[in-house]
Short mmCIF file of C-alpha atoms in Angstrom, two decimals:
data_model
loop_
_atom_site.label_atom_id
_atom_site.label_comp_id
_atom_site.label_asym_id
_atom_site.label_seq_id
_atom_site.Cartn_x
_atom_site.Cartn_y
_atom_site.Cartn_z
CA MET A 267 138.95 95.93 106.67
CA VAL A 268 141.32 95.10 103.84
CA PHE A 269 144.56 95.55 105.75
CA LYS A 270 143.89 93.17 108.66
CA TYR A 271 145.86 90.41 106.93
CA ILE A 272 149.54 89.58 106.75
CA LEU A 273 151.04 90.85 103.51
CA LEU A 274 154.17 88.71 103.41
CA THR A 275 155.98 88.98 100.07
CA PHE A 276 159.73 88.70 100.39
CA SER A 277 160.54 89.84 96.87
CA PHE A 278 158.35 92.89 97.25
CA PHE A 279 159.22 94.10 100.74
CA LEU A 280 162.84 93.04 100.79
CA ILE A 281 163.81 94.13 97.32
CA SER A 282 161.27 95.98 95.20
CA LEU A 283 159.43 98.64 97.10
CA ASN A 284 161.66 99.54 100.00
CA HIS A 285 163.93 102.08 98.33
CA LEU A 286 165.39 102.97 101.73
CA GLN A 287 166.30 99.42 102.67
CA ALA A 288 170.01 99.80 102.03
CA GLN A 289 170.13 102.34 104.82
CA SER A 290 167.16 101.54 107.03
CA LEU A 291 167.35 99.31 110.07
CA PRO A 292 167.73 95.62 109.19
CA LYS A 293 164.68 93.39 109.55
CA VAL A 294 165.30 91.05 112.47
CA THR A 295 162.12 89.66 114.05
CA THR A 296 159.17 87.79 112.59
CA GLN A 297 157.11 90.92 113.32
CA ASP A 298 159.49 92.94 111.12
CA TYR A 299 158.69 90.50 108.32
CA GLY A 300 154.94 90.95 108.80
CA PHE A 301 153.97 87.92 110.90
CA LEU A 302 151.48 88.17 113.74
CA GLN A 303 152.51 84.81 115.20
CA PRO A 304 155.80 82.84 115.61
CA VAL A 305 157.16 81.31 112.41
CA ASN A 306 159.81 78.64 111.89
CA ILE A 307 160.35 78.40 108.14
CA VAL A 308 159.14 80.08 104.95
CA GLU A 309 159.85 78.23 101.70
CA THR A 310 159.20 79.62 98.24
CA VAL A 311 159.45 78.31 94.70
CA SER A 312 159.13 80.54 91.64
CA TYR A 313 157.85 79.18 88.32
CA ASN A 314 157.67 80.46 84.78
CA LEU A 315 154.41 80.00 82.90
CA ASP A 316 155.69 76.73 81.45
CA LYS A 317 155.37 75.52 85.06
CA GLU A 318 159.12 75.08 85.32
CA PRO A 319 160.68 75.94 88.71
CA ILE A 320 163.26 78.69 88.23
CA GLU A 321 164.13 79.75 91.79
CA LYS A 322 163.68 78.45 95.30
CA SER A 323 164.39 79.94 98.68
CA THR A 324 164.22 79.06 102.35
CA TYR A 325 163.99 81.53 105.25
CA GLN A 326 164.51 80.16 108.77
CA PHE A 327 163.66 81.86 112.06
CA SER A 328 164.91 80.99 115.53
CA LYS A 329 162.68 79.95 118.45
CA ASP A 330 163.13 83.50 119.77
CA GLY A 331 161.53 84.92 116.62
CA PHE A 332 164.72 86.21 114.98
CA ILE A 333 165.67 85.68 111.33
CA ASP A 334 168.37 83.04 111.44
CA ASN A 335 169.38 82.38 107.85
CA TYR A 336 168.16 82.14 104.29
CA HIS A 337 169.22 80.41 101.11
CA ILE A 338 168.20 81.43 97.58
CA GLN A 339 169.04 79.33 94.54
CA ASN A 340 168.59 80.10 90.86
CA LEU A 341 167.61 76.77 89.31
CA LYS A 342 168.43 77.90 85.79
CA ASP A 343 172.11 78.69 86.20
CA ASN A 344 172.61 77.12 89.65
CA THR A 345 173.81 80.36 91.22
CA TRP A 346 172.96 80.87 94.88
CA SER A 347 173.24 83.19 97.87
CA THR A 348 173.01 82.57 101.61
CA SER A 349 172.84 84.70 104.73
CA LYS A 350 173.61 83.70 108.30
CA CYS A 351 172.75 85.93 111.27
CA ILE A 352 174.62 85.91 114.58
CA TYR A 353 173.11 87.46 117.71
CA LYS A 354 174.55 88.55 121.05
CA LYS A 355 172.27 89.35 124.00
CA GLY A 356 169.26 89.53 121.72
CA LYS A 357 170.89 91.98 119.30
CA LEU A 358 171.97 91.33 115.73
CA HIS A 359 175.75 91.21 115.91
CA LYS A 360 176.81 90.02 112.47
CA ARG A 361 175.38 88.91 109.15
CA VAL A 362 177.50 86.80 106.82
CA PHE A 363 176.54 86.76 103.14
CA GLU A 364 177.99 84.17 100.79
CA PHE A 365 177.42 83.84 97.05
CA SER A 366 178.18 81.30 94.35
CA ASN A 367 180.50 84.03 93.05
CA SER A 368 182.79 84.34 96.07
CA LYS A 369 183.91 87.80 94.94
CA GLU A 370 180.52 89.09 96.12
CA ASN A 371 180.89 87.71 99.66
CA ARG A 372 180.53 90.23 102.47
CA LYS A 373 180.04 90.60 106.22
CA HIS A 374 177.86 93.12 108.04
CA MET A 375 178.92 94.05 111.59
CA TYR A 376 176.65 96.02 113.96
CA LYS A 377 177.31 98.36 116.90
CA TYR A 378 174.79 99.68 119.44
CA ASN A 379 174.59 102.57 121.89
CA GLY A 380 173.87 102.35 125.62
CA GLU A 381 170.12 102.30 124.95
CA GLY A 382 170.43 99.30 122.67
CA GLN A 383 169.89 101.24 119.46
CA LEU A 384 171.84 100.37 116.33
CA VAL A 385 174.30 103.17 115.58
CA GLU A 386 176.71 101.70 113.03
CA GLU A 387 176.75 99.05 110.33
CA THR A 388 180.15 98.13 108.85
CA ILE A 389 180.11 96.17 105.61
CA LYS A 390 183.31 94.28 104.87
CA LEU A 391 183.81 93.45 101.21
CA ASN A 392 186.56 91.61 99.34
CA ASN A 393 187.93 94.91 98.06
CA GLY A 394 187.33 97.19 101.04
CA SER A 395 184.55 98.24 103.38
CA SER A 396 181.70 100.71 103.74
CA HIS A 397 179.79 102.16 106.67
CA ASN A 398 176.24 103.19 107.49
CA THR A 399 175.50 105.23 110.61
CA PHE A 400 172.20 105.69 112.43
CA SER A 401 171.06 108.47 114.76
CA TYR A 402 167.90 108.89 116.83
CA GLN A 403 165.58 111.50 118.27
CA ASN A 404 162.97 110.67 120.92
CA ARG A 405 164.04 107.01 120.56
CA LEU A 406 162.97 106.97 116.91
CA LEU A 407 165.29 106.54 113.96
CA TYR A 408 166.07 110.06 112.79
CA GLN A 409 168.83 109.83 110.20
CA THR A 410 170.93 107.29 108.35
CA THR A 411 174.13 108.18 106.55
CA SER A 412 176.29 106.32 104.05
CA ILE A 413 179.62 107.96 103.34
CA GLU A 414 180.31 105.42 100.61
CA SER A 415 177.29 106.42 98.52
CA ASN A 416 177.11 110.08 99.62
CA THR A 417 173.60 109.44 100.89
CA VAL A 418 171.70 110.87 103.86
CA THR A 419 168.14 109.86 104.72
CA THR A 420 166.08 111.76 107.30
CA TYR A 421 162.88 110.34 108.78
CA TYR A 422 159.84 112.31 109.97
CA TYR A 423 157.20 111.15 112.45
CA SER A 424 153.80 112.30 113.64
CA ASN A 425 152.98 113.32 117.20
CA LYS A 426 152.06 109.70 117.84
CA GLY A 427 155.36 108.44 116.48
CA LYS A 428 154.09 107.23 113.09
CA LEU A 429 156.49 107.47 110.15
CA TYR A 430 154.94 109.71 107.49
CA LYS A 431 157.90 110.94 105.42
CA ALA A 432 161.54 110.29 104.60
CA ILE A 433 163.83 112.52 102.55
CA ARG A 434 166.87 111.00 100.92
CA THR A 435 169.62 113.16 99.45
CA GLN A 436 172.44 111.80 97.35
CA LYS A 437 175.23 113.36 95.36
CA ASN A 438 176.15 111.65 92.11
CA GLU A 439 179.57 111.55 90.45
CA ASN A 440 179.07 115.10 89.15
CA GLN A 441 178.19 116.20 92.72
CA THR A 442 174.65 117.07 91.68
CA GLU A 443 172.36 116.61 94.66
CA ILE A 444 169.39 114.34 93.98
CA THR A 445 166.54 114.48 96.49
CA THR A 446 163.87 111.81 96.83
CA ASN A 447 160.82 112.38 99.03
CA TYR A 448 158.98 109.29 100.28
CA TYR A 449 155.54 109.52 101.89
CA TYR A 450 154.13 106.77 104.13
CA LEU A 451 150.73 105.78 105.40
CA GLU A 452 150.35 102.91 107.87
CA ASN A 453 154.01 102.01 107.29
CA LYS A 454 153.51 101.63 103.53
CA GLU A 455 155.15 103.89 100.95
CA ILE A 456 152.35 105.61 99.04
CA THR A 457 154.15 108.28 97.01
CA SER A 458 157.66 109.29 96.06
CA TYR A 459 159.06 112.05 93.92
CA VAL A 460 162.56 112.82 92.77
CA SER A 461 164.10 116.20 92.02
CA PRO A 462 165.61 117.54 89.90
CA GLY A 463 163.34 116.15 87.25
CA GLN A 464 160.16 116.00 89.35
CA ARG A 465 159.55 112.29 88.73
CA PHE A 466 156.45 111.16 90.63
CA GLU A 467 155.54 107.57 91.49
CA VAL A 468 152.36 106.48 93.29
CA THR A 469 151.52 103.14 94.92
CA SER A 470 148.08 101.71 95.63
CA TYR A 471 147.53 98.71 97.94
CA LEU A 472 144.42 96.62 97.46
CA GLU A 473 143.58 93.25 99.01
CA ASN A 474 144.82 91.13 96.10
CA PHE A 475 147.15 93.43 94.20
CA ILE A 476 149.58 96.30 94.43
CA LEU A 477 149.62 98.88 91.67
CA LYS A 478 152.51 101.26 91.10
CA PHE A 479 152.52 103.93 88.41
CA ASP A 480 154.48 106.95 87.24
CA LEU A 481 152.73 110.26 86.58
CA GLY A 482 155.21 111.07 83.83
CA ASP A 483 154.54 114.40 82.12
CA ASN A 484 150.90 114.57 83.15
CA GLU A 485 150.82 118.14 84.45
CA ASN A 486 147.25 117.86 85.75
CA ALA A 487 148.04 114.74 87.77
CA THR A 488 151.30 116.21 89.03
CA GLU A 489 149.59 119.41 90.16
CA ARG A 490 146.89 117.45 91.98
CA LEU A 491 149.48 115.26 93.66
CA MET A 492 151.52 118.24 94.83
CA LYS A 493 148.42 119.79 96.40
CA GLY A 494 147.68 116.49 98.08
CA MET A 495 151.22 116.18 99.41
CA GLN A 496 151.07 119.74 100.78
CA ARG A 497 147.96 118.76 102.71
CA PHE A 498 149.61 115.52 103.78
CA ASP A 499 152.64 117.44 105.08
CA LYS A 500 150.31 119.62 107.12
CA GLU A 501 147.95 117.00 108.54
CA ALA A 502 150.12 113.86 108.89
CA PRO A 503 152.38 115.30 111.66
CA LEU A 504 149.21 116.01 113.67
CA ASP A 505 147.73 112.52 113.08
CA ASN A 506 144.83 114.34 111.48
CA LEU A 507 144.59 112.74 108.04
CA PRO A 508 140.98 112.39 106.83
CA PHE A 509 141.69 109.00 105.19
CA ASN A 510 143.39 105.69 105.94
CA LEU A 511 145.47 103.46 103.67
CA GLU A 512 142.46 101.56 102.37
CA GLN A 513 140.61 104.75 101.44
CA TYR A 514 143.72 106.26 99.89
CA SER A 515 144.33 103.13 97.83
CA ASN A 516 140.76 102.95 96.59
CA GLN A 517 140.86 106.59 95.50
CA THR A 518 144.26 106.18 93.88
CA THR A 519 143.13 103.12 91.95
CA GLN A 520 140.05 105.00 90.73
CA PHE A 521 142.30 107.86 89.62
CA TYR A 522 144.48 105.42 87.69
CA GLY A 523 141.41 103.92 86.01
CA LYS A 524 140.27 107.35 84.79
CA HIS A 525 143.68 108.46 83.52
CA LYS A 526 145.59 105.26 82.70
CA ASP A 527 146.04 106.34 79.07
CA LYS A 528 148.22 109.19 80.39
CA LEU A 529 150.01 107.29 83.17
CA THR A 530 152.76 104.67 83.07
CA LEU A 531 152.58 101.48 85.09
CA THR A 532 155.89 100.65 86.75
CA GLN A 533 154.87 97.57 88.72
CA VAL A 534 151.89 95.27 89.25
CA LEU A 535 151.94 92.46 91.82
CA LEU A 536 149.06 90.02 92.39
CA PHE A 537 148.50 87.98 95.56
CA ASP A 538 146.53 84.99 96.80
CA TYR A 539 146.18 83.93 100.45
CA LYS A 540 145.41 81.08 102.77
CA THR A 541 144.16 81.38 106.35
CA ASP A 542 145.74 79.96 109.48
CA ALA A 543 143.83 78.56 112.48
CA GLN A 544 143.60 82.05 114.03
CA GLY A 545 142.04 83.54 110.91
CA ASN A 546 145.16 85.43 109.78
CA LYS A 547 145.64 85.58 106.03
CA ILE A 548 149.14 84.61 104.94
CA ALA A 549 150.46 85.01 101.39
CA TYR A 550 150.23 81.77 99.45
CA ALA A 551 151.09 82.94 95.93
CA GLU A 552 152.41 86.04 94.19
CA ALA A 553 152.51 86.93 90.50
CA ASP A 554 154.66 89.54 88.82
CA ILE A 555 153.37 91.17 85.65
CA ASP A 556 155.46 91.77 82.54
CA LEU A 557 154.44 95.34 81.77
CA ASN A 558 155.72 95.15 78.19
CA THR A 559 153.37 92.31 77.26
CA ASN A 560 150.78 92.87 80.00
CA THR A 561 150.92 89.19 80.91
CA ILE A 562 151.91 87.18 83.96
CA ALA A 563 155.69 86.76 83.95
CA GLY A 564 155.81 84.11 86.66
CA ILE A 565 154.29 82.91 89.90
CA ARG A 566 155.88 82.34 93.31
CA PHE A 567 154.29 79.93 95.80
CA TYR A 568 154.83 80.04 99.57
CA LYS A 569 154.87 77.32 102.21
CA THR A 570 154.90 78.75 105.74
CA THR A 571 155.54 76.58 108.79
CA LEU A 572 154.41 78.22 112.03
CA SER A 573 156.16 77.54 115.34
CA ASN A 574 153.13 75.54 116.51
CA GLY A 575 153.67 73.14 113.61
CA GLU A 576 150.83 74.41 111.45
CA VAL A 577 151.73 74.51 107.75
CA ILE A 578 150.15 77.12 105.48
CA GLY A 579 150.35 76.75 101.70
CA ASP A 580 152.54 74.66 99.44
CA THR A 581 155.30 75.34 96.93
CA LYS A 582 153.79 73.04 94.28
CA TYR A 583 152.47 74.72 91.15
CA ASP A 584 148.74 75.41 91.36
CA ALA A 585 146.99 75.91 88.01
CA GLU A 586 143.86 77.23 89.75
CA VAL A 587 145.89 80.08 91.20
CA GLN A 588 147.22 80.95 87.74
CA ALA A 589 143.64 81.12 86.44
CA LYS A 590 142.67 83.35 89.38
CA PHE A 591 145.60 85.68 88.65
CA GLU A 592 144.64 85.89 84.98
CA ASP A 593 141.13 86.93 85.99
CA MET A 594 142.57 89.54 88.36
CA LEU A 595 144.78 90.95 85.62
CA SER A 596 141.80 91.19 83.27
CA ALA A 597 139.90 93.09 85.96
CA ILE A 598 142.79 95.54 86.40
CA ASN A 599 142.95 96.08 82.63
CA SER A 600 139.25 96.92 82.61
CA PHE A 601 139.52 99.73 85.16
#
């Protein structure tokens, strides 16, 4: 099965795909970050195609499996950012963010209810503060609210407690309400659409790449997607979907291959892996594609140190990986 490996890509899961991250629960444990076993340190170095290092980062986890701190440095302009996490009784109490530009510094404070669930996040900035609140139903996150950004996100779960949809509403400066619907399968966002405007975006997850594309003005594709989402809305709450993430992704990729002249790619990420002693695949390298030139924009290499001392990968530039990524990109172009 394709999805039995660890898909650990910090830039992707912490920044790119997770549109709800600003208001979803903070990632705390190694399991939240996608690890199946205890991890001490994850180091990354990003290179341009001239093999020059342009960014490096270090993520450290405590012996209890909690994210402790990280440091990211831009090697081109020497800017940097750090985060330090403070815990009390096993709960995230405070996160302190510092930047090379001290005006961006901020602190996140967290409050919990009697059941140990996060109910409030207060963000203290240099010029004020903002708040996010969290509410629950049946011990599952139900709704997050940000007064600062006029945003409310509501989460929907199946009978077995699996997240299958989130609806985010936000009012802009003109007080026009913008609604974004996110659909999930096996905890991965597979489709989103925004109204007004009916902008549709679809994501496909394969073993060595992630493909994201916009349906644009393709009425046929939009109509088919809407019918599919209507079925999804009916069957997902009952845990009765006739497909899994792998099947969905294969079908979606085939659809893209047949209609790519009418669709618009919005993101392509390529991955390479190494295997630990237990047979778990852990991300070793990641490539981002420049969609304007349809070429590799840069490659990030990962070095992961497990709590048992085992080291997976290396942050040194690997020309063989670049060649592998170029072959993968050619294969995607030939769909």
